[in-house]
């Protein structure tokens, strides 16, 4: 059972950590809650003790014979602090240790995830910016705060991301460490990179109420965006008709049609280190759209819809590169046919599209749409091939980023 230390520092969002704690315990994690004294002003020790099933202490003076100030950090598989206040991050960045949580952060050798929550002014203060940069450079995963309603009537950046999002990121980090990704700076190997991910399926309007579309859920693209953000990237997620919550710390641009997707991808690809086209753009659109609802006719005849082909966005960004050093990734769903196997067709597609990597799903045994799992092969234009066994879309996302990172030229 993975051992998680859930640190809670003193902010109003401390109550949301109860929900996070629940998610950890219900999914088989052994959780020790370590609040700060200020956190206990917001949510009392009995709540944490009851929800975690363990005694709770904020200082280093209880159970001293067990040396908790060292033991907790040394034996943890993951430390998550939610909410992490500006004060807590300042202490962590400078190695101060005046209570049980800061001692635990100093002794922990496992991954550390911080979910900041504070007022916008505090988040934007140069001291906080510098502390966050220091922590990230050491491999601490600092989740970008969300925008929205803050403690009072004010709104802005600084809200604690939803407990579900923090949980997903924490679980991702645990999974990466268990599959051999090194702890430390390698956990945040996309820091300083800007990546663009497209997700979902585009819709082509026929009339004000009808469209041509496809069944892409957006799950794989969202997993890619979340994974990149957790690894420290600045992420632009271009979402076509996806009904999933925004991943924490990700800029989401919403589009509907393939033309809108193309505009958004071209606009953001110009400054991107990597573009991953996980979206399923409609390949065709009606030649004309009706401004009014198309009506049935009494004679039983049906209207003919003439289609024209949409531009191939992946091919366009791969062949006319805004940045020659950017890594461009495409997806392909193949079944194999009389002309070749799944991999033959995929290799031909990789060459045709001109991208650097192609993630190939073999869909002959059934579709992957809407499923939480995936199985794939990641083909490289340099002839490489990585088999990804059946697993979560988030595990596949991390392996895709591993392949992308290995193709980056080092920062100058
Ligand atoms: N893609 C794109 N623009 C399109 C269509 C697809 O950028 N108009 C991208 C997808 O995001 C995906 C990849 O291209 O990364 C999929 O390739 P595609 O040729 O669409 O695959 P299939 O639809 O399977 O093509 P075909 O039917 O020709 O095999």
PDB file of N, CA, C and O in Angstrom, residues 197-254:
ATOM      1  N   UNK A 197      -1.509  20.596 -27.015  1.00  0.00           N
ATOM      2  CA  UNK A 197      -2.179  19.301 -27.177  1.00  0.00           C
ATOM      3  C   UNK A 197      -3.577  19.569 -27.721  1.00  0.00           C
ATOM      4  O   UNK A 197      -4.276  20.450 -27.220  1.00  0.00           O
ATOM      5  N   UNK A 198      -3.975  18.834 -28.759  1.00  0.00           N
ATOM      6  CA  UNK A 198      -5.365  18.945 -29.203  1.00  0.00           C
ATOM      7  C   UNK A 198      -6.106  17.693 -28.745  1.00  0.00           C
ATOM      8  O   UNK A 198      -5.524  16.616 -28.635  1.00  0.00           O
ATOM      9  N   UNK A 199      -7.399  17.873 -28.446  1.00  0.00           N
ATOM     10  CA  UNK A 199      -8.180  16.754 -27.892  1.00  0.00           C
ATOM     11  C   UNK A 199      -9.623  16.838 -28.357  1.00  0.00           C
ATOM     12  O   UNK A 199     -10.116  17.907 -28.697  1.00  0.00           O
ATOM     13  N   UNK A 200     -10.279  15.684 -28.358  1.00  0.00           N
ATOM     14  CA  UNK A 200     -11.709  15.655 -28.674  1.00  0.00           C
ATOM     15  C   UNK A 200     -11.954  15.463 -30.163  1.00  0.00           C
ATOM     16  O   UNK A 200     -11.046  15.171 -30.937  1.00  0.00           O
ATOM     17  N   UNK A 201     -13.210  15.612 -30.540  1.00  0.00           N
ATOM     18  CA  UNK A 201     -13.593  15.420 -31.940  1.00  0.00           C
ATOM     19  C   UNK A 201     -14.277  16.663 -32.472  1.00  0.00           C
ATOM     20  O   UNK A 201     -15.113  17.257 -31.780  1.00  0.00           O
ATOM     21  N   UNK A 202     -13.901  17.064 -33.669  1.00  0.00           N
ATOM     22  CA  UNK A 202     -14.527  18.288 -34.205  1.00  0.00           C
ATOM     23  C   UNK A 202     -15.911  17.979 -34.774  1.00  0.00           C
ATOM     24  O   UNK A 202     -16.243  16.839 -35.098  1.00  0.00           O
ATOM     25  N   UNK A 203     -16.708  19.036 -34.867  1.00  0.00           N
ATOM     26  CA  UNK A 203     -18.068  18.936 -35.410  1.00  0.00           C
ATOM     27  C   UNK A 203     -18.214  19.890 -36.575  1.00  0.00           C
ATOM     28  O   UNK A 203     -17.759  21.035 -36.495  1.00  0.00           O
ATOM     29  N   UNK A 204     -18.859  19.412 -37.605  1.00  0.00           N
ATOM     30  CA  UNK A 204     -19.113  20.254 -38.778  1.00  0.00           C
ATOM     31  C   UNK A 204     -20.614  20.497 -38.859  1.00  0.00           C
ATOM     32  O   UNK A 204     -21.406  19.559 -38.983  1.00  0.00           O
ATOM     33  N   UNK A 205     -20.974  21.763 -38.804  1.00  0.00           N
ATOM     34  CA  UNK A 205     -22.392  22.142 -38.756  1.00  0.00           C
ATOM     35  C   UNK A 205     -23.110  21.865 -40.069  1.00  0.00           C
ATOM     36  O   UNK A 205     -22.612  22.228 -41.135  1.00  0.00           O
ATOM     37  N   UNK A 206     -24.275  21.274 -39.964  1.00  0.00           N
ATOM     38  CA  UNK A 206     -25.149  21.136 -41.138  1.00  0.00           C
ATOM     39  C   UNK A 206     -26.196  22.238 -41.137  1.00  0.00           C
ATOM     40  O   UNK A 206     -26.499  22.851 -42.162  1.00  0.00           O
ATOM     41  N   UNK A 207     -26.763  22.471 -39.965  1.00  0.00           N
ATOM     42  CA  UNK A 207     -27.752  23.539 -39.769  1.00  0.00           C
ATOM     43  C   UNK A 207     -27.683  23.921 -38.294  1.00  0.00           C
ATOM     44  O   UNK A 207     -26.830  23.379 -37.563  1.00  0.00           O
ATOM     45  N   UNK A 208     -28.516  24.828 -37.802  1.00  0.00           N
ATOM     46  CA  UNK A 208     -28.337  25.274 -36.409  1.00  0.00           C
ATOM     47  C   UNK A 208     -28.457  24.167 -35.361  1.00  0.00           C
ATOM     48  O   UNK A 208     -28.025  24.354 -34.220  1.00  0.00           O
ATOM     49  N   UNK A 209     -29.018  23.021 -35.692  1.00  0.00           N
ATOM     50  CA  UNK A 209     -29.173  21.984 -34.672  1.00  0.00           C
ATOM     51  C   UNK A 209     -28.453  20.672 -34.997  1.00  0.00           C
ATOM     52  O   UNK A 209     -28.395  19.778 -34.162  1.00  0.00           O
ATOM     53  N   UNK A 210     -27.906  20.547 -36.193  1.00  0.00           N
ATOM     54  CA  UNK A 210     -27.295  19.258 -36.563  1.00  0.00           C
ATOM     55  C   UNK A 210     -25.823  19.442 -36.936  1.00  0.00           C
ATOM     56  O   UNK A 210     -25.420  20.499 -37.412  1.00  0.00           O
ATOM     57  N   UNK A 211     -25.070  18.368 -36.719  1.00  0.00           N
ATOM     58  CA  UNK A 211     -23.659  18.408 -37.112  1.00  0.00           C
ATOM     59  C   UNK A 211     -23.187  17.015 -37.497  1.00  0.00           C
ATOM     60  O   UNK A 211     -23.828  16.017 -37.160  1.00  0.00           O
ATOM     61  N   UNK A 212     -22.070  16.969 -38.206  1.00  0.00           N
ATOM     62  CA  UNK A 212     -21.367  15.708 -38.436  1.00  0.00           C
ATOM     63  C   UNK A 212     -20.259  15.661 -37.393  1.00  0.00           C
ATOM     64  O   UNK A 212     -19.526  16.632 -37.234  1.00  0.00           O
ATOM     65  N   UNK A 213     -20.158  14.560 -36.695  1.00  0.00           N
ATOM     66  CA  UNK A 213     -19.138  14.502 -35.647  1.00  0.00           C
ATOM     67  C   UNK A 213     -18.583  13.110 -35.490  1.00  0.00           C
ATOM     68  O   UNK A 213     -18.830  12.241 -36.323  1.00  0.00           O
ATOM     69  N   UNK A 214     -17.815  12.900 -34.438  1.00  0.00           N
ATOM     70  CA  UNK A 214     -17.303  11.561 -34.163  1.00  0.00           C
ATOM     71  C   UNK A 214     -17.290  11.327 -32.663  1.00  0.00           C
ATOM     72  O   UNK A 214     -17.607  12.216 -31.879  1.00  0.00           O
ATOM     73  N   UNK A 215     -16.919  10.127 -32.278  1.00  0.00           N
ATOM     74  CA  UNK A 215     -17.113   9.715 -30.884  1.00  0.00           C
ATOM     75  C   UNK A 215     -15.890   9.952 -30.006  1.00  0.00           C
ATOM     76  O   UNK A 215     -15.824   9.433 -28.893  1.00  0.00           O
ATOM     77  N   UNK A 216     -14.937  10.732 -30.447  1.00  0.00           N
ATOM     78  CA  UNK A 216     -13.757  10.950 -29.615  1.00  0.00           C
ATOM     79  C   UNK A 216     -14.147  11.631 -28.293  1.00  0.00           C
ATOM     80  O   UNK A 216     -14.837  12.649 -28.291  1.00  0.00           O
ATOM     81  N   UNK A 217     -13.702  11.062 -27.169  1.00  0.00           N
ATOM     82  CA  UNK A 217     -14.094  11.583 -25.849  1.00  0.00           C
ATOM     83  C   UNK A 217     -13.170  12.691 -25.368  1.00  0.00           C
ATOM     84  O   UNK A 217     -13.528  13.470 -24.488  1.00  0.00           O
ATOM     85  N   UNK A 218     -11.955  12.724 -25.902  1.00  0.00           N
ATOM     86  CA  UNK A 218     -10.971  13.700 -25.426  1.00  0.00           C
ATOM     87  C   UNK A 218     -10.139  13.190 -24.258  1.00  0.00           C
ATOM     88  O   UNK A 218      -9.224  13.870 -23.794  1.00  0.00           O
ATOM     89  N   UNK A 219     -10.431  11.967 -23.765  1.00  0.00           N
ATOM     90  CA  UNK A 219      -9.736  11.465 -22.571  1.00  0.00           C
ATOM     91  C   UNK A 219      -8.220  11.389 -22.765  1.00  0.00           C
ATOM     92  O   UNK A 219      -7.455  11.772 -21.881  1.00  0.00           O
ATOM     93  N   UNK A 220      -7.775  10.887 -23.948  1.00  0.00           N
ATOM     94  CA  UNK A 220      -6.323  10.745 -24.155  1.00  0.00           C
ATOM     95  C   UNK A 220      -5.640  12.109 -24.213  1.00  0.00           C
ATOM     96  O   UNK A 220      -4.575  12.311 -23.628  1.00  0.00           O
ATOM     97  N   UNK A 221      -6.262  13.063 -24.902  1.00  0.00           N
ATOM     98  CA  UNK A 221      -5.678  14.403 -24.981  1.00  0.00           C
ATOM     99  C   UNK A 221      -5.623  15.074 -23.619  1.00  0.00           C
ATOM    100  O   UNK A 221      -4.628  15.727 -23.266  1.00  0.00           O
ATOM    101  N   UNK A 222      -6.679  14.893 -22.822  1.00  0.00           N
ATOM    102  CA  UNK A 222      -6.695  15.485 -21.486  1.00  0.00           C
ATOM    103  C   UNK A 222      -5.631  14.834 -20.602  1.00  0.00           C
ATOM    104  O   UNK A 222      -4.977  15.497 -19.800  1.00  0.00           O
ATOM    105  N   UNK A 223      -5.462  13.520 -20.750  1.00  0.00           N
ATOM    106  CA  UNK A 223      -4.411  12.833 -19.972  1.00  0.00           C
ATOM    107  C   UNK A 223      -3.037  13.374 -20.367  1.00  0.00           C
ATOM    108  O   UNK A 223      -2.161  13.572 -19.518  1.00  0.00           O
ATOM    109  N   UNK A 224      -2.843  13.638 -21.660  1.00  0.00           N
ATOM    110  CA  UNK A 224      -1.572  14.203 -22.131  1.00  0.00           C
ATOM    111  C   UNK A 224      -1.339  15.592 -21.542  1.00  0.00           C
ATOM    112  O   UNK A 224      -0.229  15.930 -21.116  1.00  0.00           O
ATOM    113  N   UNK A 225      -2.392  16.411 -21.530  1.00  0.00           N
ATOM    114  CA  UNK A 225      -2.255  17.781 -21.012  1.00  0.00           C
ATOM    115  C   UNK A 225      -1.945  17.754 -19.520  1.00  0.00           C
ATOM    116  O   UNK A 225      -1.055  18.462 -19.038  1.00  0.00           O
ATOM    117  N   UNK A 226      -2.659  16.911 -18.796  1.00  0.00           N
ATOM    118  CA  UNK A 226      -2.453  16.833 -17.348  1.00  0.00           C
ATOM    119  C   UNK A 226      -1.042  16.335 -17.037  1.00  0.00           C
ATOM    120  O   UNK A 226      -0.350  16.870 -16.170  1.00  0.00           O
ATOM    121  N   UNK A 227      -0.598  15.326 -17.795  1.00  0.00           N
ATOM    122  CA  UNK A 227       0.735  14.763 -17.558  1.00  0.00           C
ATOM    123  C   UNK A 227       1.817  15.807 -17.842  1.00  0.00           C
ATOM    124  O   UNK A 227       2.782  15.930 -17.090  1.00  0.00           O
ATOM    125  N   UNK A 228       1.636  16.568 -18.926  1.00  0.00           N
ATOM    126  CA  UNK A 228       2.643  17.588 -19.277  1.00  0.00           C
ATOM    127  C   UNK A 228       2.701  18.675 -18.213  1.00  0.00           C
ATOM    128  O   UNK A 228       3.777  19.142 -17.836  1.00  0.00           O
ATOM    129  N   UNK A 229       1.519  19.078 -17.715  1.00  0.00           N
ATOM    130  CA  UNK A 229       1.496  20.118 -16.680  1.00  0.00           C
ATOM    131  C   UNK A 229       2.190  19.613 -15.423  1.00  0.00           C
ATOM    132  O   UNK A 229       2.968  20.338 -14.790  1.00  0.00           O
ATOM    133  N   UNK A 230       1.934  18.355 -15.063  1.00  0.00           N
ATOM    134  CA  UNK A 230       2.575  17.793 -13.869  1.00  0.00           C
ATOM    135  C   UNK A 230       4.085  17.729 -14.044  1.00  0.00           C
ATOM    136  O   UNK A 230       4.831  17.812 -13.077  1.00  0.00           O
ATOM    137  N   UNK A 231       4.555  17.591 -15.305  1.00  0.00           N
ATOM    138  CA  UNK A 231       6.000  17.541 -15.551  1.00  0.00           C
ATOM    139  C   UNK A 231       6.581  18.940 -15.745  1.00  0.00           C
ATOM    140  O   UNK A 231       7.719  19.094 -16.146  1.00  0.00           O
ATOM    141  N   UNK A 232       5.781  19.954 -15.479  1.00  0.00           N
ATOM    142  CA  UNK A 232       6.303  21.322 -15.434  1.00  0.00           C
ATOM    143  C   UNK A 232       6.102  22.148 -16.684  1.00  0.00           C
ATOM    144  O   UNK A 232       6.556  23.296 -16.744  1.00  0.00           O
ATOM    145  N   UNK A 233       5.427  21.594 -17.717  1.00  0.00           N
ATOM    146  CA  UNK A 233       5.271  22.352 -18.967  1.00  0.00           C
ATOM    147  C   UNK A 233       4.199  23.429 -18.844  1.00  0.00           C
ATOM    148  O   UNK A 233       3.280  23.320 -18.035  1.00  0.00           O
ATOM    149  N   UNK A 234       4.338  24.442 -19.686  1.00  0.00           N
ATOM    150  CA  UNK A 234       3.233  25.380 -19.908  1.00  0.00           C
ATOM    151  C   UNK A 234       2.396  24.707 -21.003  1.00  0.00           C
ATOM    152  O   UNK A 234       2.918  24.385 -22.069  1.00  0.00           O
ATOM    153  N   UNK A 235       1.127  24.472 -20.723  1.00  0.00           N
ATOM    154  CA  UNK A 235       0.315  23.642 -21.632  1.00  0.00           C
ATOM    155  C   UNK A 235      -0.858  24.426 -22.210  1.00  0.00           C
ATOM    156  O   UNK A 235      -1.609  25.058 -21.472  1.00  0.00           O
ATOM    157  N   UNK A 236      -0.987  24.379 -23.536  1.00  0.00           N
ATOM    158  CA  UNK A 236      -2.200  24.882 -24.178  1.00  0.00           C
ATOM    159  C   UNK A 236      -2.959  23.660 -24.678  1.00  0.00           C
ATOM    160  O   UNK A 236      -2.429  22.864 -25.453  1.00  0.00           O
ATOM    161  N   UNK A 237      -4.184  23.505 -24.188  1.00  0.00           N
ATOM    162  CA  UNK A 237      -5.011  22.359 -24.583  1.00  0.00           C
ATOM    163  C   UNK A 237      -6.125  22.876 -25.477  1.00  0.00           C
ATOM    164  O   UNK A 237      -6.932  23.699 -25.051  1.00  0.00           O
ATOM    165  N   UNK A 238      -6.138  22.418 -26.721  1.00  0.00           N
ATOM    166  CA  UNK A 238      -7.179  22.863 -27.645  1.00  0.00           C
ATOM    167  C   UNK A 238      -8.235  21.766 -27.682  1.00  0.00           C
ATOM    168  O   UNK A 238      -7.968  20.655 -28.146  1.00  0.00           O
ATOM    169  N   UNK A 239      -9.391  22.089 -27.117  1.00  0.00           N
ATOM    170  CA  UNK A 239     -10.404  21.059 -26.870  1.00  0.00           C
ATOM    171  C   UNK A 239     -11.569  21.229 -27.828  1.00  0.00           C
ATOM    172  O   UNK A 239     -12.196  22.282 -27.870  1.00  0.00           O
ATOM    173  N   UNK A 240     -11.838  20.169 -28.570  1.00  0.00           N
ATOM    174  CA  UNK A 240     -12.957  20.194 -29.504  1.00  0.00           C
ATOM    175  C   UNK A 240     -14.113  19.398 -28.910  1.00  0.00           C
ATOM    176  O   UNK A 240     -14.057  18.167 -28.854  1.00  0.00           O
ATOM    177  N   UNK A 241     -15.099  20.105 -28.396  1.00  0.00           N
ATOM    178  CA  UNK A 241     -16.346  19.479 -27.935  1.00  0.00           C
ATOM    179  C   UNK A 241     -16.127  18.403 -26.879  1.00  0.00           C
ATOM    180  O   UNK A 241     -16.656  17.302 -26.975  1.00  0.00           O
ATOM    181  N   UNK A 242     -15.336  18.734 -25.881  1.00  0.00           N
ATOM    182  CA  UNK A 242     -15.046  17.777 -24.811  1.00  0.00           C
ATOM    183  C   UNK A 242     -15.813  18.190 -23.562  1.00  0.00           C
ATOM    184  O   UNK A 242     -15.832  19.365 -23.211  1.00  0.00           O
ATOM    185  N   UNK A 243     -16.434  17.215 -22.896  1.00  0.00           N
ATOM    186  CA  UNK A 243     -17.143  17.572 -21.658  1.00  0.00           C
ATOM    187  C   UNK A 243     -16.425  16.943 -20.471  1.00  0.00           C
ATOM    188  O   UNK A 243     -16.943  16.063 -19.812  1.00  0.00           O
ATOM    189  N   UNK A 244     -15.193  17.365 -20.259  1.00  0.00           N
ATOM    190  CA  UNK A 244     -14.405  16.911 -19.117  1.00  0.00           C
ATOM    191  C   UNK A 244     -13.956  18.158 -18.359  1.00  0.00           C
ATOM    192  O   UNK A 244     -13.812  19.227 -18.965  1.00  0.00           O
ATOM    193  N   UNK A 245     -13.696  18.038 -17.037  1.00  0.00           N
ATOM    194  CA  UNK A 245     -13.217  19.214 -16.298  1.00  0.00           C
ATOM    195  C   UNK A 245     -11.837  19.657 -16.791  1.00  0.00           C
ATOM    196  O   UNK A 245     -11.030  18.813 -17.208  1.00  0.00           O
ATOM    197  N   UNK A 246     -11.587  20.964 -16.757  1.00  0.00           N
ATOM    198  CA  UNK A 246     -10.281  21.482 -17.193  1.00  0.00           C
ATOM    199  C   UNK A 246      -9.183  20.896 -16.305  1.00  0.00           C
ATOM    200  O   UNK A 246      -9.281  20.947 -15.083  1.00  0.00           O
ATOM    201  N   UNK A 247      -8.103  20.366 -16.918  1.00  0.00           N
ATOM    202  CA  UNK A 247      -6.987  19.904 -16.071  1.00  0.00           C
ATOM    203  C   UNK A 247      -6.343  21.094 -15.351  1.00  0.00           C
ATOM    204  O   UNK A 247      -6.300  22.201 -15.903  1.00  0.00           O
ATOM    205  N   UNK A 248      -5.848  20.854 -14.142  1.00  0.00           N
ATOM    206  CA  UNK A 248      -5.265  21.936 -13.346  1.00  0.00           C
ATOM    207  C   UNK A 248      -4.066  22.555 -14.060  1.00  0.00           C
ATOM    208  O   UNK A 248      -3.228  21.846 -14.618  1.00  0.00           O
ATOM    209  N   UNK A 249      -4.014  23.879 -14.042  1.00  0.00           N
ATOM    210  CA  UNK A 249      -2.835  24.580 -14.545  1.00  0.00           C
ATOM    211  C   UNK A 249      -2.669  24.533 -16.048  1.00  0.00           C
ATOM    212  O   UNK A 249      -1.558  24.707 -16.548  1.00  0.00           O
ATOM    213  N   UNK A 250      -3.748  24.280 -16.771  1.00  0.00           N
ATOM    214  CA  UNK A 250      -3.665  24.159 -18.225  1.00  0.00           C
ATOM    215  C   UNK A 250      -4.538  25.230 -18.866  1.00  0.00           C
ATOM    216  O   UNK A 250      -5.650  25.485 -18.416  1.00  0.00           O
ATOM    217  N   UNK A 251      -4.011  25.881 -19.914  1.00  0.00           N
ATOM    218  CA  UNK A 251      -4.830  26.875 -20.638  1.00  0.00           C
ATOM    219  C   UNK A 251      -5.688  26.117 -21.652  1.00  0.00           C
ATOM    220  O   UNK A 251      -5.155  25.415 -22.517  1.00  0.00           O
ATOM    221  N   UNK A 252      -6.995  26.240 -21.521  1.00  0.00           N
ATOM    222  CA  UNK A 252      -7.892  25.489 -22.405  1.00  0.00           C
ATOM    223  C   UNK A 252      -8.511  26.439 -23.436  1.00  0.00           C
ATOM    224  O   UNK A 252      -9.059  27.479 -23.080  1.00  0.00           O
ATOM    225  N   UNK A 253      -8.372  26.086 -24.711  1.00  0.00           N
ATOM    226  CA  UNK A 253      -8.973  26.855 -25.803  1.00  0.00           C
ATOM    227  C   UNK A 253     -10.056  25.961 -26.410  1.00  0.00           C
ATOM    228  O   UNK A 253      -9.756  24.828 -26.803  1.00  0.00           O
ATOM    229  N   UNK A 254     -11.277  26.460 -26.469  1.00  0.00           N
ATOM    230  CA  UNK A 254     -12.363  25.603 -26.972  1.00  0.00           C
ATOM    231  C   UNK A 254     -12.655  25.893 -28.439  1.00  0.00           C
ATOM    232  O   UNK A 254     -12.727  27.054 -28.843  1.00  0.00           O
TER     233      UNK A 254
END
